JSON list of C-alpha atoms in Angstrom, two decimals:
[
{"chain": "A", "resi": 163, "resn": "MET", "atom": "CA", "xyz": [4.05, 66.71, 0.57]},
{"chain": "A", "resi": 164, "resn": "THR", "atom": "CA", "xyz": [6.93, 64.36, 1.63]},
{"chain": "A", "resi": 165, "resn": "GLY", "atom": "CA", "xyz": [9.15, 67.44, 1.91]},
{"chain": "A", "resi": 166, "resn": "VAL", "atom": "CA", "xyz": [6.76, 69.22, 4.20]},
{"chain": "A", "resi": 167, "resn": "LEU", "atom": "CA", "xyz": [6.54, 66.12, 6.50]},
{"chain": "A", "resi": 168, "resn": "GLN", "atom": "CA", "xyz": [10.30, 65.69, 6.48]},
{"chain": "A", "resi": 169, "resn": "LYS", "atom": "CA", "xyz": [10.70, 69.38, 7.51]},
{"chain": "A", "resi": 170, "resn": "ARG", "atom": "CA", "xyz": [8.13, 69.05, 10.22]},
{"chain": "A", "resi": 171, "resn": "GLY", "atom": "CA", "xyz": [9.95, 65.82, 11.49]},
{"chain": "A", "resi": 172, "resn": "PHE", "atom": "CA", "xyz": [13.24, 67.85, 11.58]},
{"chain": "A", "resi": 173, "resn": "CYS", "atom": "CA", "xyz": [11.50, 70.66, 13.51]},
{"chain": "A", "resi": 174, "resn": "CYS", "atom": "CA", "xyz": [9.85, 68.24, 15.94]},
{"chain": "A", "resi": 175, "resn": "ALA", "atom": "CA", "xyz": [13.23, 66.55, 16.50]},
{"chain": "A", "resi": 176, "resn": "ASN", "atom": "CA", "xyz": [14.62, 69.75, 17.83]},
{"chain": "A", "resi": 177, "resn": "PHE", "atom": "CA", "xyz": [12.13, 69.44, 20.79]},
{"chain": "A", "resi": 178, "resn": "GLY", "atom": "CA", "xyz": [12.65, 65.80, 21.30]},
{"chain": "A", "resi": 179, "resn": "LEU", "atom": "CA", "xyz": [9.48, 64.74, 19.34]},
{"chain": "A", "resi": 180, "resn": "THR", "atom": "CA", "xyz": [9.05, 62.12, 16.68]},
{"chain": "A", "resi": 181, "resn": "ILE", "atom": "CA", "xyz": [6.59, 61.26, 13.90]},
{"chain": "A", "resi": 182, "resn": "SER", "atom": "CA", "xyz": [5.11, 57.88, 14.61]},
{"chain": "A", "resi": 183, "resn": "THR", "atom": "CA", "xyz": [4.92, 56.26, 11.15]},
{"chain": "A", "resi": 184, "resn": "ALA", "atom": "CA", "xyz": [2.91, 53.36, 12.62]},
{"chain": "A", "resi": 185, "resn": "LYS", "atom": "CA", "xyz": [0.08, 55.70, 13.74]},
{"chain": "A", "resi": 186, "resn": "THR", "atom": "CA", "xyz": [0.23, 58.44, 10.77]},
{"chain": "A", "resi": 187, "resn": "VAL", "atom": "CA", "xyz": [-2.07, 57.93, 7.90]},
{"chain": "A", "resi": 188, "resn": "ILE", "atom": "CA", "xyz": [-2.67, 59.86, 4.75]},
{"chain": "A", "resi": 189, "resn": "ARG", "atom": "CA", "xyz": [-6.18, 60.72, 3.37]},
{"chain": "A", "resi": 190, "resn": "HIS", "atom": "CA", "xyz": [-5.74, 62.35, -0.06]},
{"chain": "A", "resi": 191, "resn": "GLN", "atom": "CA", "xyz": [-8.56, 64.48, -1.31]},
{"chain": "A", "resi": 192, "resn": "SER", "atom": "CA", "xyz": [-8.80, 64.53, -5.13]},
{"chain": "A", "resi": 193, "resn": "PRO", "atom": "CA", "xyz": [-11.60, 66.06, -7.20]},
{"chain": "A", "resi": 194, "resn": "LEU", "atom": "CA", "xyz": [-14.53, 63.39, -7.36]},
{"chain": "A", "resi": 195, "resn": "SER", "atom": "CA", "xyz": [-14.48, 63.66, -11.18]},
{"chain": "A", "resi": 196, "resn": "ALA", "atom": "CA", "xyz": [-10.83, 62.70, -11.23]},
{"chain": "A", "resi": 197, "resn": "GLU", "atom": "CA", "xyz": [-9.52, 59.15, -10.95]},
{"chain": "A", "resi": 198, "resn": "TYR", "atom": "CA", "xyz": [-8.21, 58.53, -7.48]},
{"chain": "A", "resi": 199, "resn": "ASN", "atom": "CA", "xyz": [-4.40, 58.12, -7.27]},
{"chain": "A", "resi": 200, "resn": "ALA", "atom": "CA", "xyz": [-3.17, 57.74, -3.93]},
{"chain": "A", "resi": 201, "resn": "PRO", "atom": "CA", "xyz": [0.12, 59.50, -3.25]},
{"chain": "A", "resi": 202, "resn": "GLN", "atom": "CA", "xyz": [3.11, 57.58, -2.08]},
{"chain": "A", "resi": 203, "resn": "ILE", "atom": "CA", "xyz": [4.47, 59.48, 0.84]},
{"chain": "A", "resi": 204, "resn": "ASN", "atom": "CA", "xyz": [7.64, 58.44, 3.01]},
{"chain": "A", "resi": 205, "resn": "VAL", "atom": "CA", "xyz": [8.76, 59.69, 6.24]},
{"chain": "A", "resi": 206, "resn": "ASN", "atom": "CA", "xyz": [11.92, 58.50, 7.87]},
{"chain": "A", "resi": 207, "resn": "GLY", "atom": "CA", "xyz": [12.19, 55.76, 5.24]},
{"chain": "A", "resi": 208, "resn": "ALA", "atom": "CA", "xyz": [8.60, 54.32, 5.99]},
{"chain": "A", "resi": 209, "resn": "GLN", "atom": "CA", "xyz": [5.94, 54.59, 3.58]},
{"chain": "A", "resi": 210, "resn": "LEU", "atom": "CA", "xyz": [2.64, 56.12, 5.16]},
{"chain": "A", "resi": 211, "resn": "LYS", "atom": "CA", "xyz": [-0.59, 54.08, 4.73]},
{"chain": "A", "resi": 212, "resn": "ASN", "atom": "CA", "xyz": [-3.42, 55.64, 2.57]},
{"chain": "A", "resi": 213, "resn": "VAL", "atom": "CA", "xyz": [-6.87, 55.37, 3.92]},
{"chain": "A", "resi": 214, "resn": "GLU", "atom": "CA", "xyz": [-10.36, 56.19, 2.62]},
{"chain": "A", "resi": 215, "resn": "THR", "atom": "CA", "xyz": [-11.75, 57.31, 6.06]},
{"chain": "A", "resi": 216, "resn": "PHE", "atom": "CA", "xyz": [-10.40, 57.97, 9.51]},
{"chain": "A", "resi": 217, "resn": "THR", "atom": "CA", "xyz": [-11.68, 59.40, 12.82]},
{"chain": "A", "resi": 218, "resn": "PHE", "atom": "CA", "xyz": [-10.20, 62.79, 13.96]},
{"chain": "A", "resi": 219, "resn": "LEU", "atom": "CA", "xyz": [-11.41, 64.39, 17.27]},
{"chain": "A", "resi": 220, "resn": "GLY", "atom": "CA", "xyz": [-14.51, 62.26, 17.23]},
{"chain": "A", "resi": 221, "resn": "SER", "atom": "CA", "xyz": [-15.52, 63.05, 13.67]},
{"chain": "A", "resi": 222, "resn": "THR", "atom": "CA", "xyz": [-15.23, 60.63, 10.68]},
{"chain": "A", "resi": 223, "resn": "LEU", "atom": "CA", "xyz": [-13.35, 62.14, 7.74]},
{"chain": "A", "resi": 224, "resn": "SER", "atom": "CA", "xyz": [-13.79, 60.69, 4.27]},
{"chain": "A", "resi": 225, "resn": "ARG", "atom": "CA", "xyz": [-12.43, 61.46, 0.76]},
{"chain": "A", "resi": 226, "resn": "TYR", "atom": "CA", "xyz": [-16.18, 61.68, -0.32]},
{"chain": "A", "resi": 227, "resn": "THR", "atom": "CA", "xyz": [-17.90, 64.85, 0.41]},
{"chain": "A", "resi": 228, "resn": "ARG", "atom": "CA", "xyz": [-21.05, 63.03, 1.73]},
{"chain": "A", "resi": 229, "resn": "ILE", "atom": "CA", "xyz": [-21.78, 63.00, 5.49]},
{"chain": "A", "resi": 230, "resn": "ASP", "atom": "CA", "xyz": [-24.06, 59.99, 5.58]},
{"chain": "A", "resi": 231, "resn": "HIS", "atom": "CA", "xyz": [-21.46, 57.84, 7.53]},
{"chain": "A", "resi": 232, "resn": "GLU", "atom": "CA", "xyz": [-20.95, 60.66, 10.05]},
{"chain": "A", "resi": 233, "resn": "VAL", "atom": "CA", "xyz": [-24.61, 61.18, 10.49]},
{"chain": "A", "resi": 234, "resn": "ALA", "atom": "CA", "xyz": [-25.17, 57.33, 11.02]},
{"chain": "A", "resi": 235, "resn": "GLN", "atom": "CA", "xyz": [-22.29, 57.35, 13.59]},
{"chain": "A", "resi": 236, "resn": "ARG", "atom": "CA", "xyz": [-23.70, 60.26, 15.54]},
{"chain": "A", "resi": 237, "resn": "ILE", "atom": "CA", "xyz": [-27.11, 58.69, 15.60]},
{"chain": "A", "resi": 238, "resn": "SER", "atom": "CA", "xyz": [-25.66, 55.45, 16.97]},
{"chain": "A", "resi": 239, "resn": "LYS", "atom": "CA", "xyz": [-23.59, 57.22, 19.63]},
{"chain": "A", "resi": 240, "resn": "ALA", "atom": "CA", "xyz": [-26.70, 59.16, 20.72]},
{"chain": "A", "resi": 241, "resn": "SER", "atom": "CA", "xyz": [-28.73, 56.07, 20.82]},
{"chain": "A", "resi": 242, "resn": "GLN", "atom": "CA", "xyz": [-26.00, 54.39, 23.00]},
{"chain": "A", "resi": 243, "resn": "ALA", "atom": "CA", "xyz": [-25.95, 57.43, 25.26]},
{"chain": "A", "resi": 244, "resn": "PHE", "atom": "CA", "xyz": [-29.67, 57.34, 25.70]},
{"chain": "A", "resi": 245, "resn": "GLY", "atom": "CA", "xyz": [-29.50, 53.38, 26.46]},
{"chain": "A", "resi": 246, "resn": "ARG", "atom": "CA", "xyz": [-26.88, 53.95, 29.12]},
{"chain": "A", "resi": 247, "resn": "LEU", "atom": "CA", "xyz": [-28.98, 56.35, 31.01]},
{"chain": "A", "resi": 248, "resn": "GLN", "atom": "CA", "xyz": [-32.07, 53.83, 30.99]},
{"chain": "A", "resi": 249, "resn": "ALA", "atom": "CA", "xyz": [-31.59, 52.48, 34.43]},
{"chain": "A", "resi": 250, "resn": "SER", "atom": "CA", "xyz": [-30.05, 55.38, 36.16]},
{"chain": "A", "resi": 251, "resn": "MET", "atom": "CA", "xyz": [-32.23, 58.14, 34.69]},
{"chain": "A", "resi": 252, "resn": "TRP", "atom": "CA", "xyz": [-35.21, 57.27, 32.53]},
{"chain": "A", "resi": 253, "resn": "ASN", "atom": "CA", "xyz": [-36.70, 54.38, 34.63]},
{"chain": "A", "resi": 254, "resn": "ARG", "atom": "CA", "xyz": [-36.43, 56.18, 37.90]},
{"chain": "A", "resi": 255, "resn": "HIS", "atom": "CA", "xyz": [-39.76, 57.68, 39.18]},
{"chain": "A", "resi": 256, "resn": "ASP", "atom": "CA", "xyz": [-38.03, 59.78, 41.98]},
{"chain": "A", "resi": 257, "resn": "ILE", "atom": "CA", "xyz": [-36.31, 62.10, 39.37]},
{"chain": "A", "resi": 258, "resn": "HIS", "atom": "CA", "xyz": [-38.40, 64.95, 38.15]},
{"chain": "A", "resi": 259, "resn": "LEU", "atom": "CA", "xyz": [-39.34, 65.23, 34.46]},
{"chain": "A", "resi": 260, "resn": "ASN", "atom": "CA", "xyz": [-37.50, 68.61, 34.05]},
{"chain": "A", "resi": 261, "resn": "THR", "atom": "CA", "xyz": [-34.17, 67.03, 35.39]},
{"chain": "A", "resi": 262, "resn": "LYS", "atom": "CA", "xyz": [-34.71, 64.17, 32.84]},
{"chain": "A", "resi": 263, "resn": "LEU", "atom": "CA", "xyz": [-35.15, 66.78, 30.02]},
{"chain": "A", "resi": 264, "resn": "GLU", "atom": "CA", "xyz": [-32.10, 68.65, 30.93]},
{"chain": "A", "resi": 265, "resn": "MET", "atom": "CA", "xyz": [-30.15, 65.37, 31.01]},
{"chain": "A", "resi": 266, "resn": "TYR", "atom": "CA", "xyz": [-31.45, 64.58, 27.46]},
{"chain": "A", "resi": 267, "resn": "LYS", "atom": "CA", "xyz": [-30.38, 67.89, 26.24]},
{"chain": "A", "resi": 268, "resn": "ALA", "atom": "CA", "xyz": [-26.89, 67.83, 27.85]},
{"chain": "A", "resi": 269, "resn": "VAL", "atom": "CA", "xyz": [-26.10, 64.20, 27.03]},
{"chain": "A", "resi": 270, "resn": "VAL", "atom": "CA", "xyz": [-28.09, 62.76, 24.28]},
{"chain": "A", "resi": 271, "resn": "LEU", "atom": "CA", "xyz": [-28.62, 65.90, 21.99]},
{"chain": "A", "resi": 272, "resn": "MET", "atom": "CA", "xyz": [-25.02, 67.04, 22.56]},
{"chain": "A", "resi": 273, "resn": "THR", "atom": "CA", "xyz": [-23.75, 63.63, 21.37]},
{"chain": "A", "resi": 274, "resn": "LEU", "atom": "CA", "xyz": [-26.08, 63.72, 18.46]},
{"chain": "A", "resi": 275, "resn": "LEU", "atom": "CA", "xyz": [-25.07, 67.25, 17.36]},
{"chain": "A", "resi": 276, "resn": "TYR", "atom": "CA", "xyz": [-21.37, 67.24, 18.13]},
{"chain": "A", "resi": 277, "resn": "VAL", "atom": "CA", "xyz": [-19.73, 69.24, 15.37]},
{"chain": "A", "resi": 278, "resn": "ALA", "atom": "CA", "xyz": [-22.90, 69.37, 13.22]},
{"chain": "A", "resi": 279, "resn": "GLU", "atom": "CA", "xyz": [-22.04, 73.00, 12.36]},
{"chain": "A", "resi": 280, "resn": "THR", "atom": "CA", "xyz": [-19.09, 71.75, 10.21]},
{"chain": "A", "resi": 281, "resn": "TRP", "atom": "CA", "xyz": [-21.22, 69.22, 8.17]},
{"chain": "A", "resi": 282, "resn": "THR", "atom": "CA", "xyz": [-21.66, 69.95, 4.61]},
{"chain": "A", "resi": 283, "resn": "VAL", "atom": "CA", "xyz": [-25.24, 70.51, 3.74]},
{"chain": "A", "resi": 284, "resn": "TYR", "atom": "CA", "xyz": [-26.59, 68.96, 0.63]},
{"chain": "A", "resi": 285, "resn": "SER", "atom": "CA", "xyz": [-29.93, 67.72, -0.74]},
{"chain": "A", "resi": 286, "resn": "ASN", "atom": "CA", "xyz": [-30.36, 63.98, -0.59]}
]
């Protein structure tokens, strides 16, 4: 893996780009039945930090195959979106109910279901 990152770093350097070792993290995915041994990967002389979870494009990625944390995050963000619309939308009597429903679908449900099609389905 270190070799791949070194090659990518050399290619990026041709275009004036650099890999930020302070921002770059590693999330190693090993089989759940195997003991977790985090790899030691170095780029430009700096060792990259190993993490259990991180957020990428608004989704929380974890080394575990469960989505419980991601679902909890989505519910929290949808609840926050609903709360932010309390004074400007839900409590106003001059806004038609259909408009409120469309706002609910567009803001709250979209926040809740963002990237839900990529979630691993399992029985809990």
